[in-house]
Coordinates of C-alpha atoms and ligand atoms in Angstrom, one line a residue:
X1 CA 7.3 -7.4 19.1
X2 CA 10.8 -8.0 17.4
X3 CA 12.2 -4.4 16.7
X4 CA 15.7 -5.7 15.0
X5 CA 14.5 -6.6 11.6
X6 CA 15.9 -6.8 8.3
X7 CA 14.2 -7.1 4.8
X8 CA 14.9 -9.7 2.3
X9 CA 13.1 -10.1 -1.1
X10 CA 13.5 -8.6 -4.9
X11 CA 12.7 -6.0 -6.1
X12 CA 9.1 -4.9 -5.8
X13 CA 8.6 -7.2 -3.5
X14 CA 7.6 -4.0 -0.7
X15 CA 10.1 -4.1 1.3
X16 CA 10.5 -0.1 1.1
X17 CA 6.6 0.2 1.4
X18 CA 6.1 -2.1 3.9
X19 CA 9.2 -1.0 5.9
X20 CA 8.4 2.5 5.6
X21 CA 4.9 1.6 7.6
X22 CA 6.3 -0.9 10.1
X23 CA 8.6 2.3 11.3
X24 CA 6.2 4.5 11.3
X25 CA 3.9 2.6 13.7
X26 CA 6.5 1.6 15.9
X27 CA 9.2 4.2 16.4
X28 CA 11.5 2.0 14.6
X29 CA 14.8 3.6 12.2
X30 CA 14.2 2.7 8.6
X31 CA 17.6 2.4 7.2
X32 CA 17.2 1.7 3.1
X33 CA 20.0 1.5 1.0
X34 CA 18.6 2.2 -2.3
X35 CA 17.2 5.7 -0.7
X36 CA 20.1 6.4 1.1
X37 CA 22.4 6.1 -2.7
X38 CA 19.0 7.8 -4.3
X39 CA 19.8 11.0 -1.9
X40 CA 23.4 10.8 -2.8
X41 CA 22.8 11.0 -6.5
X42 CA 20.0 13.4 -6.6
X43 CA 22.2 15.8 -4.5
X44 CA 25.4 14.9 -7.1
X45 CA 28.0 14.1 -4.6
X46 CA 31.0 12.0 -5.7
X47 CA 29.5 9.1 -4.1
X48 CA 26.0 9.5 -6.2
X49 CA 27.7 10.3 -9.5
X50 CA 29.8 6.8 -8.7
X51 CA 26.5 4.8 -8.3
X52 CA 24.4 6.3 -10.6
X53 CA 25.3 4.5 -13.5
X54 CA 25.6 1.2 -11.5
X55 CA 22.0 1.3 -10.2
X56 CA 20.4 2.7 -13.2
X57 CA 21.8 -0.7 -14.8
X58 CA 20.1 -2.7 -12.1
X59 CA 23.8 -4.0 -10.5
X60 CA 24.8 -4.1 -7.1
X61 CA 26.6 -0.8 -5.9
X62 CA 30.3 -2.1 -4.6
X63 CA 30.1 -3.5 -1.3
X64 CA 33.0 -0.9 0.2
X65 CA 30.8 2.0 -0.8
X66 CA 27.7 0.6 0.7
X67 CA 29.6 -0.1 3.9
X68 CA 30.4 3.0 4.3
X69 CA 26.9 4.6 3.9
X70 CA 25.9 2.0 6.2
X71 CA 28.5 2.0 9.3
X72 CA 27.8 6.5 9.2
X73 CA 23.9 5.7 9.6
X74 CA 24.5 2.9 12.7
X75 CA 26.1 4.8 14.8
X76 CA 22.9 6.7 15.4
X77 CA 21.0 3.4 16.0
X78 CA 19.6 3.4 19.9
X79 CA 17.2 1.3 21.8
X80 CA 14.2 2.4 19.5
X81 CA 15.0 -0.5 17.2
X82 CA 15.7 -0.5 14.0
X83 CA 14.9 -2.0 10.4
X84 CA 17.5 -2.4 7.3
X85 CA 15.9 -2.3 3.9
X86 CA 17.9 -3.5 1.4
X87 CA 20.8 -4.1 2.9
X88 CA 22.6 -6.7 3.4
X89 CA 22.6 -7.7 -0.4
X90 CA 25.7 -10.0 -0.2
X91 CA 27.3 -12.3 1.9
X92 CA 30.6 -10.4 2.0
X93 CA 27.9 -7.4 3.5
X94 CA 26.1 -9.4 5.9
X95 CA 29.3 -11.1 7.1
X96 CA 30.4 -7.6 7.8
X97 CA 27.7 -6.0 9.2
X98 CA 28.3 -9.0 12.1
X99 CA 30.8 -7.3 13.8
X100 CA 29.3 -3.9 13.3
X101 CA 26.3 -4.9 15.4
X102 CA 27.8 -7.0 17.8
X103 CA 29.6 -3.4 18.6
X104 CA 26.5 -2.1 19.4
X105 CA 25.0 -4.9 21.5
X106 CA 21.9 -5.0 18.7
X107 CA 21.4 -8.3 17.5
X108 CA 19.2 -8.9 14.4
X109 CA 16.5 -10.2 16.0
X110 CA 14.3 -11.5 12.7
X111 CA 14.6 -11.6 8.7
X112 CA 11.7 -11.1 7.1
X113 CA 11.6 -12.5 3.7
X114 CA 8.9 -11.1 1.4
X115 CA 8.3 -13.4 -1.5
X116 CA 6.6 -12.9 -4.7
X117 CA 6.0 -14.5 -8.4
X118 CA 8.1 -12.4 -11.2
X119 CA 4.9 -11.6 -13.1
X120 CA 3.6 -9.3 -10.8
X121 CA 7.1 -7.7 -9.6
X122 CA 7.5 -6.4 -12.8
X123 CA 4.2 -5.3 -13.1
X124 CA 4.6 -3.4 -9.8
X125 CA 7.9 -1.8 -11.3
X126 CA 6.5 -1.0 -14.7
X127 CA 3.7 0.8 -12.5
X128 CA 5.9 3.1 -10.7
X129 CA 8.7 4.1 -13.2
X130 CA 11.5 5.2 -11.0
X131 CA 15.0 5.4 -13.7
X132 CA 16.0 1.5 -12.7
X133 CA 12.4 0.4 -13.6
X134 CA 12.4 -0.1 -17.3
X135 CA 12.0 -4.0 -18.4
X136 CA 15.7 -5.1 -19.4
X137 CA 16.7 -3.4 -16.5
X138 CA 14.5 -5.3 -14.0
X139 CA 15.0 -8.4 -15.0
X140 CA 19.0 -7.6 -15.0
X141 CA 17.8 -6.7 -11.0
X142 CA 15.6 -9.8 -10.7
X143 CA 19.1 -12.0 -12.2
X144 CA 21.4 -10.1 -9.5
X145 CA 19.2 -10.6 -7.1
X146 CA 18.9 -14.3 -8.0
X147 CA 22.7 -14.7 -8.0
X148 CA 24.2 -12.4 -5.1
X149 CA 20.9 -11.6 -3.1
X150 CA 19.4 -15.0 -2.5
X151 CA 22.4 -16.7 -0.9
X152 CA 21.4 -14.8 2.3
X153 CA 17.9 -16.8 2.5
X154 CA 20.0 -19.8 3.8
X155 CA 22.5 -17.5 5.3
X156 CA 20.1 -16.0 7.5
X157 CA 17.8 -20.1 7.7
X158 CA 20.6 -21.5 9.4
X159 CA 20.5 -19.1 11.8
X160 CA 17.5 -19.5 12.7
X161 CA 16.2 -15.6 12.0
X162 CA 14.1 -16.0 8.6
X163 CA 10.6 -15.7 8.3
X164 CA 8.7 -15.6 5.1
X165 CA 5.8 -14.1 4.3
X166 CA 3.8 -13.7 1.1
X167 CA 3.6 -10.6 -0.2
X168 CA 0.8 -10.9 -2.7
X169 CA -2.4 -8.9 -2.1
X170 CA -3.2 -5.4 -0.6
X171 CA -0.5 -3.0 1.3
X172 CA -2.6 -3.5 4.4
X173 CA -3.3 -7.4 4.1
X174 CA 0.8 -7.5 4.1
X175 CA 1.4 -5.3 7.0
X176 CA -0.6 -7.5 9.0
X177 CA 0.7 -10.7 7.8
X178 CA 4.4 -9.5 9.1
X179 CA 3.2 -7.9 11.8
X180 CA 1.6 -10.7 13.5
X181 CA 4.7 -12.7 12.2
X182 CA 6.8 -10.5 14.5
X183 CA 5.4 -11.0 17.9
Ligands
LIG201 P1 16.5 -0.5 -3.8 O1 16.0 0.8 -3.7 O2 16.8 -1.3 -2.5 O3 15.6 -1.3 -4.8 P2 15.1 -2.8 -4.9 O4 15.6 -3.8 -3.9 O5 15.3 -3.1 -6.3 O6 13.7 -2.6 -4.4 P3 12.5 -1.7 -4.9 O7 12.7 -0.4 -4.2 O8 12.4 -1.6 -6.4 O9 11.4 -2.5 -4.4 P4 10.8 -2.8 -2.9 O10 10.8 -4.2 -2.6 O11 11.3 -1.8 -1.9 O12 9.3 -2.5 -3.2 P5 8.5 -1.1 -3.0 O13 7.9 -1.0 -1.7 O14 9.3 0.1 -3.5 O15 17.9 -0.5 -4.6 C1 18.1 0.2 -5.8 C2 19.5 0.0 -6.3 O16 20.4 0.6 -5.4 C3 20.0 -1.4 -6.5 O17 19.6 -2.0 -7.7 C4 21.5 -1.2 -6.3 O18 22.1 -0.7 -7.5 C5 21.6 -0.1 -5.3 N1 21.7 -0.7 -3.9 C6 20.7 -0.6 -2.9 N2 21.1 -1.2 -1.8 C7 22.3 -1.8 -2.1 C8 23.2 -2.6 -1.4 N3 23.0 -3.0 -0.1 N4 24.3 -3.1 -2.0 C9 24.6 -2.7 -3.3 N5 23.8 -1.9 -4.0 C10 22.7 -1.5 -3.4 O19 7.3 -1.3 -4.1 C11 7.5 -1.3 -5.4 C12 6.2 -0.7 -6.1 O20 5.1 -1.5 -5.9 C13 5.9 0.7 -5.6 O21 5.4 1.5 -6.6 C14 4.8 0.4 -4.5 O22 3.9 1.5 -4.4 C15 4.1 -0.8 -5.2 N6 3.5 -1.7 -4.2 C16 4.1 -2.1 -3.0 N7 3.3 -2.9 -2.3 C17 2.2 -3.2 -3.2 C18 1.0 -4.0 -3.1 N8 0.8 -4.7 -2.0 N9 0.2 -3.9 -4.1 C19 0.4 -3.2 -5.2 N10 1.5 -2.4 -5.3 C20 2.4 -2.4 -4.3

Protein backbone atom coordinates (compact mmCIF):
# COMPACT_ATOMS: atom_id res chain seq x y z
CA UNK A 1 0.00 0.00 0.00
CA UNK A 2 1.09 3.70 -0.81
CA UNK A 3 2.42 5.13 2.67
CA UNK A 4 3.33 8.80 1.17
CA UNK A 5 -0.04 10.42 0.92
CA UNK A 6 -1.35 13.70 1.10
CA UNK A 7 -5.02 14.98 1.63
CA UNK A 8 -6.87 17.28 -0.63
CA UNK A 9 -10.52 18.42 -0.21
CA UNK A 10 -12.58 21.36 1.73
CA UNK A 11 -13.36 21.58 4.61
CA UNK A 12 -15.45 18.84 6.08
CA UNK A 13 -14.65 16.86 3.54
CA UNK A 14 -12.73 14.16 6.40
CA UNK A 15 -9.67 14.53 5.60
CA UNK A 16 -8.73 14.89 9.50
CA UNK A 17 -11.14 11.89 10.29
CA UNK A 18 -10.17 9.79 7.72
CA UNK A 19 -6.49 10.61 8.12
CA UNK A 20 -6.48 10.22 11.66
CA UNK A 21 -7.75 6.32 10.98
CA UNK A 22 -5.57 5.55 7.88
CA UNK A 23 -2.47 6.32 10.58
CA UNK A 24 -3.64 4.63 12.98
CA UNK A 25 -3.93 1.26 11.13
CA UNK A 26 -0.89 1.57 9.38
CA UNK A 27 1.89 3.15 11.53
CA UNK A 28 1.75 6.07 9.36
CA UNK A 29 2.74 10.07 10.85
CA UNK A 30 -0.33 12.20 10.56
CA UNK A 31 0.96 15.53 9.99
CA UNK A 32 -2.29 18.18 10.06
CA UNK A 33 -1.79 21.65 9.74
CA UNK A 34 -4.89 22.97 11.14
CA UNK A 35 -4.08 20.78 14.52
CA UNK A 36 -0.71 21.60 14.60
CA UNK A 37 -1.80 25.89 14.57
CA UNK A 38 -4.83 24.58 16.92
CA UNK A 39 -2.02 23.43 19.58
CA UNK A 40 -0.16 26.68 19.04
CA UNK A 41 -3.08 28.82 19.84
CA UNK A 42 -4.56 26.90 22.66
CA UNK A 43 -1.09 26.88 24.29
CA UNK A 44 -0.89 31.04 23.38
CA UNK A 45 2.50 31.14 21.88
CA UNK A 46 3.31 34.06 19.57
CA UNK A 47 2.79 31.89 16.71
CA UNK A 48 -1.02 30.89 17.89
CA UNK A 49 -1.92 34.43 18.96
CA UNK A 50 -0.63 35.41 15.14
CA UNK A 51 -3.09 32.75 13.57
CA UNK A 52 -5.83 32.87 15.67
CA UNK A 53 -7.52 35.59 14.31
CA UNK A 54 -6.67 34.42 10.69
CA UNK A 55 -8.20 31.01 11.07
CA UNK A 56 -11.07 31.97 13.12
CA UNK A 57 -11.94 34.12 9.82
CA UNK A 58 -11.67 31.01 7.73
CA UNK A 59 -8.31 32.52 5.68
CA UNK A 60 -5.30 30.88 4.92
CA UNK A 61 -2.52 31.25 7.72
CA UNK A 62 0.65 32.95 5.73
CA UNK A 63 2.52 30.48 3.85
CA UNK A 64 6.09 31.46 5.77
CA UNK A 65 4.50 30.54 9.09
CA UNK A 66 3.11 27.39 7.85
CA UNK A 67 6.49 26.38 6.45
CA UNK A 68 7.99 26.66 9.25
CA UNK A 69 5.60 24.42 11.42
CA UNK A 70 5.90 22.18 8.61
CA UNK A 71 9.90 21.85 7.75
CA UNK A 72 10.25 21.35 12.29
CA UNK A 73 7.67 18.26 12.03
CA UNK A 74 9.67 16.56 8.72
CA UNK A 75 12.61 16.13 10.01
CA UNK A 76 11.20 13.51 12.17
CA UNK A 77 9.66 11.72 9.18
CA UNK A 78 11.30 8.00 8.74
CA UNK A 79 10.55 4.98 6.75
CA UNK A 80 7.11 4.52 8.56
CA UNK A 81 5.48 6.74 6.01
CA UNK A 82 3.76 9.45 6.39
CA UNK A 83 0.35 11.44 5.63
CA UNK A 84 0.00 15.47 5.31
CA UNK A 85 -3.43 16.79 6.21
CA UNK A 86 -4.06 19.97 5.14
CA UNK A 87 -1.15 20.96 3.89
CA UNK A 88 -0.14 21.92 1.01
CA UNK A 89 -2.96 24.60 0.67
CA UNK A 90 -1.12 26.68 -2.07
CA UNK A 91 0.94 26.32 -4.82
CA UNK A 92 3.72 28.66 -3.46
CA UNK A 93 3.51 25.56 -0.38
CA UNK A 94 3.50 22.64 -2.54
CA UNK A 95 6.19 24.04 -4.77
CA UNK A 96 8.15 24.36 -1.62
CA UNK A 97 7.59 21.43 0.07
CA UNK A 98 9.39 19.81 -3.34
CA UNK A 99 12.61 20.41 -2.35
CA UNK A 100 11.97 19.59 1.27
CA UNK A 101 11.10 16.02 0.36
CA UNK A 102 13.39 15.39 -2.28
CA UNK A 103 15.92 16.11 0.92
CA UNK A 104 14.60 13.30 2.47
CA UNK A 105 14.48 10.81 -0.41
CA UNK A 106 10.34 10.61 0.36
CA UNK A 107 8.53 11.13 -2.62
CA UNK A 108 4.69 11.76 -2.40
CA UNK A 109 3.64 8.69 -3.53
CA UNK A 110 -0.39 9.54 -4.00
CA UNK A 111 -3.01 12.57 -3.49
CA UNK A 112 -6.01 11.58 -2.39
CA UNK A 113 -8.75 14.02 -3.15
CA UNK A 114 -11.87 13.73 -1.01
CA UNK A 115 -14.79 15.29 -2.72
CA UNK A 116 -18.02 16.36 -1.52
CA UNK A 117 -21.38 18.57 -2.44
CA UNK A 118 -21.45 22.04 -0.25
CA UNK A 119 -24.73 21.09 1.25
CA UNK A 120 -23.60 18.57 3.31
CA UNK A 121 -19.97 20.15 4.19
CA UNK A 122 -21.64 22.65 5.93
CA UNK A 123 -23.93 20.47 7.58
CA UNK A 124 -20.96 18.46 8.79
CA UNK A 125 -19.35 21.82 10.15
CA UNK A 126 -22.55 23.21 11.70
CA UNK A 127 -22.61 19.69 13.53
CA UNK A 128 -19.34 19.99 15.13
CA UNK A 129 -18.93 23.62 16.11
CA UNK A 130 -15.22 24.11 16.43
CA UNK A 131 -14.61 28.48 16.63
CA UNK A 132 -14.06 28.44 12.54
CA UNK A 133 -17.41 26.55 12.10
CA UNK A 134 -20.10 29.23 12.21
CA UNK A 135 -21.92 29.76 8.59
CA UNK A 136 -20.25 33.14 7.15
CA UNK A 137 -17.21 31.74 8.24
CA UNK A 138 -17.45 28.42 6.25
CA UNK A 139 -18.43 29.55 3.31
CA UNK A 140 -15.45 32.38 3.55
CA UNK A 141 -13.36 28.64 3.94
CA UNK A 142 -15.29 26.97 1.15
CA UNK A 143 -14.42 30.54 -1.19
CA UNK A 144 -10.59 30.22 -0.06
CA UNK A 145 -10.51 27.00 -0.67
CA UNK A 146 -12.18 27.44 -4.11
CA UNK A 147 -9.58 30.15 -4.98
CA UNK A 148 -6.02 29.09 -3.39
CA UNK A 149 -6.79 25.33 -2.55
CA UNK A 150 -8.15 23.91 -5.67
CA UNK A 151 -5.29 24.90 -8.05
CA UNK A 152 -3.42 21.93 -6.56
CA UNK A 153 -6.07 19.39 -8.06
CA UNK A 154 -4.37 19.98 -11.45
CA UNK A 155 -1.10 20.60 -9.77
CA UNK A 156 -0.92 17.38 -8.39
CA UNK A 157 -3.25 15.59 -12.07
CA UNK A 158 -0.40 16.43 -14.14
CA UNK A 159 1.63 14.66 -12.11
CA UNK A 160 0.16 11.88 -12.27
CA UNK A 161 -0.42 11.44 -8.09
CA UNK A 162 -4.29 12.34 -7.70
CA UNK A 163 -6.91 10.08 -6.86
CA UNK A 164 -10.39 11.01 -5.98
CA UNK A 165 -12.66 9.46 -3.98
CA UNK A 166 -16.13 10.33 -2.83
CA UNK A 167 -16.59 11.08 0.41
CA UNK A 168 -20.25 10.84 0.94
CA UNK A 169 -21.63 8.12 3.24
CA UNK A 170 -20.41 6.42 6.55
CA UNK A 171 -16.75 6.98 8.16
CA UNK A 172 -16.19 3.32 7.51
CA UNK A 173 -17.71 3.07 3.87
CA UNK A 174 -14.82 5.98 3.13
CA UNK A 175 -11.99 4.35 4.75
CA UNK A 176 -12.44 1.52 2.58
CA UNK A 177 -13.01 3.37 -0.51
CA UNK A 178 -9.35 5.07 -0.04
CA UNK A 179 -7.95 2.27 1.20
CA UNK A 180 -8.56 -0.01 -1.58
CA UNK A 181 -7.67 3.16 -3.77
CA UNK A 182 -4.17 2.91 -2.28
CA UNK A 183 -2.92 -0.49 -3.10
P1 LIG B 1 -7.95 22.61 9.04
O1 LIG B 1 -7.98 22.14 10.42
O2 LIG B 1 -7.09 21.92 8.05
O3 LIG B 1 -9.47 22.68 8.57
P2 LIG B 1 -10.20 22.39 7.19
O4 LIG B 1 -9.40 22.08 5.99
O5 LIG B 1 -11.12 23.55 7.05
O6 LIG B 1 -10.82 21.05 7.47
P3 LIG B 1 -11.71 20.57 8.66
O7 LIG B 1 -10.88 20.15 9.80
O8 LIG B 1 -12.80 21.54 8.96
O9 LIG B 1 -12.37 19.39 7.89
P4 LIG B 1 -11.81 17.95 7.50
O10 LIG B 1 -11.85 17.78 6.03
O11 LIG B 1 -10.53 17.62 8.20
O12 LIG B 1 -13.00 17.10 8.07
P5 LIG B 1 -13.12 16.41 9.51
O13 LIG B 1 -12.56 15.05 9.45
O14 LIG B 1 -12.64 17.34 10.56
O15 LIG B 1 -7.57 24.17 8.98
C1 LIG B 1 -8.18 25.12 9.82
C2 LIG B 1 -7.56 26.49 9.56
O16 LIG B 1 -6.14 26.45 9.85
C3 LIG B 1 -7.61 26.98 8.10
O17 LIG B 1 -8.83 27.62 7.82
C4 LIG B 1 -6.41 27.94 8.07
O18 LIG B 1 -6.73 29.16 8.69
C5 LIG B 1 -5.39 27.22 8.94
N1 LIG B 1 -4.52 26.32 8.15
C6 LIG B 1 -4.43 24.96 8.27
N2 LIG B 1 -3.53 24.47 7.42
C7 LIG B 1 -3.04 25.53 6.72
C8 LIG B 1 -2.10 25.67 5.67
N3 LIG B 1 -1.47 24.60 5.16
N4 LIG B 1 -1.85 26.91 5.21
C9 LIG B 1 -2.46 28.00 5.71
N5 LIG B 1 -3.39 27.95 6.69
C10 LIG B 1 -3.66 26.72 7.20
O19 LIG B 1 -14.71 16.27 9.57
C11 LIG B 1 -15.54 17.39 9.76
C12 LIG B 1 -16.74 16.97 10.66
O20 LIG B 1 -17.51 16.00 9.97
C13 LIG B 1 -16.31 16.33 11.98
O21 LIG B 1 -17.19 16.71 12.99
C14 LIG B 1 -16.41 14.82 11.69
O22 LIG B 1 -16.69 14.07 12.85
C15 LIG B 1 -17.57 14.80 10.71
N6 LIG B 1 -17.48 13.70 9.74
C16 LIG B 1 -16.35 13.24 9.12
N7 LIG B 1 -16.65 12.24 8.29
C17 LIG B 1 -18.00 12.07 8.36
C18 LIG B 1 -18.91 11.16 7.72
N8 LIG B 1 -18.50 10.26 6.82
N9 LIG B 1 -20.21 11.26 8.02
C19 LIG B 1 -20.66 12.20 8.93
N10 LIG B 1 -19.84 13.05 9.58
C20 LIG B 1 -18.54 12.99 9.29
Amino acid sequence: MKTRLLFLGPPGAGKGTQAARLCETNGMKHLSTGDLLRAEVAAGTALGQEAETVMNRGELVSDTLVLAIVENQMKSFSGGGWLLDGFPRTVPQAEALEPLLKDLNQPIQAVVLLELDDAVLIQRLLARGRADDNENVIRNRLEVYREKTAPLINFYRKKGLLLSVAADGSVEEITERISSTLI
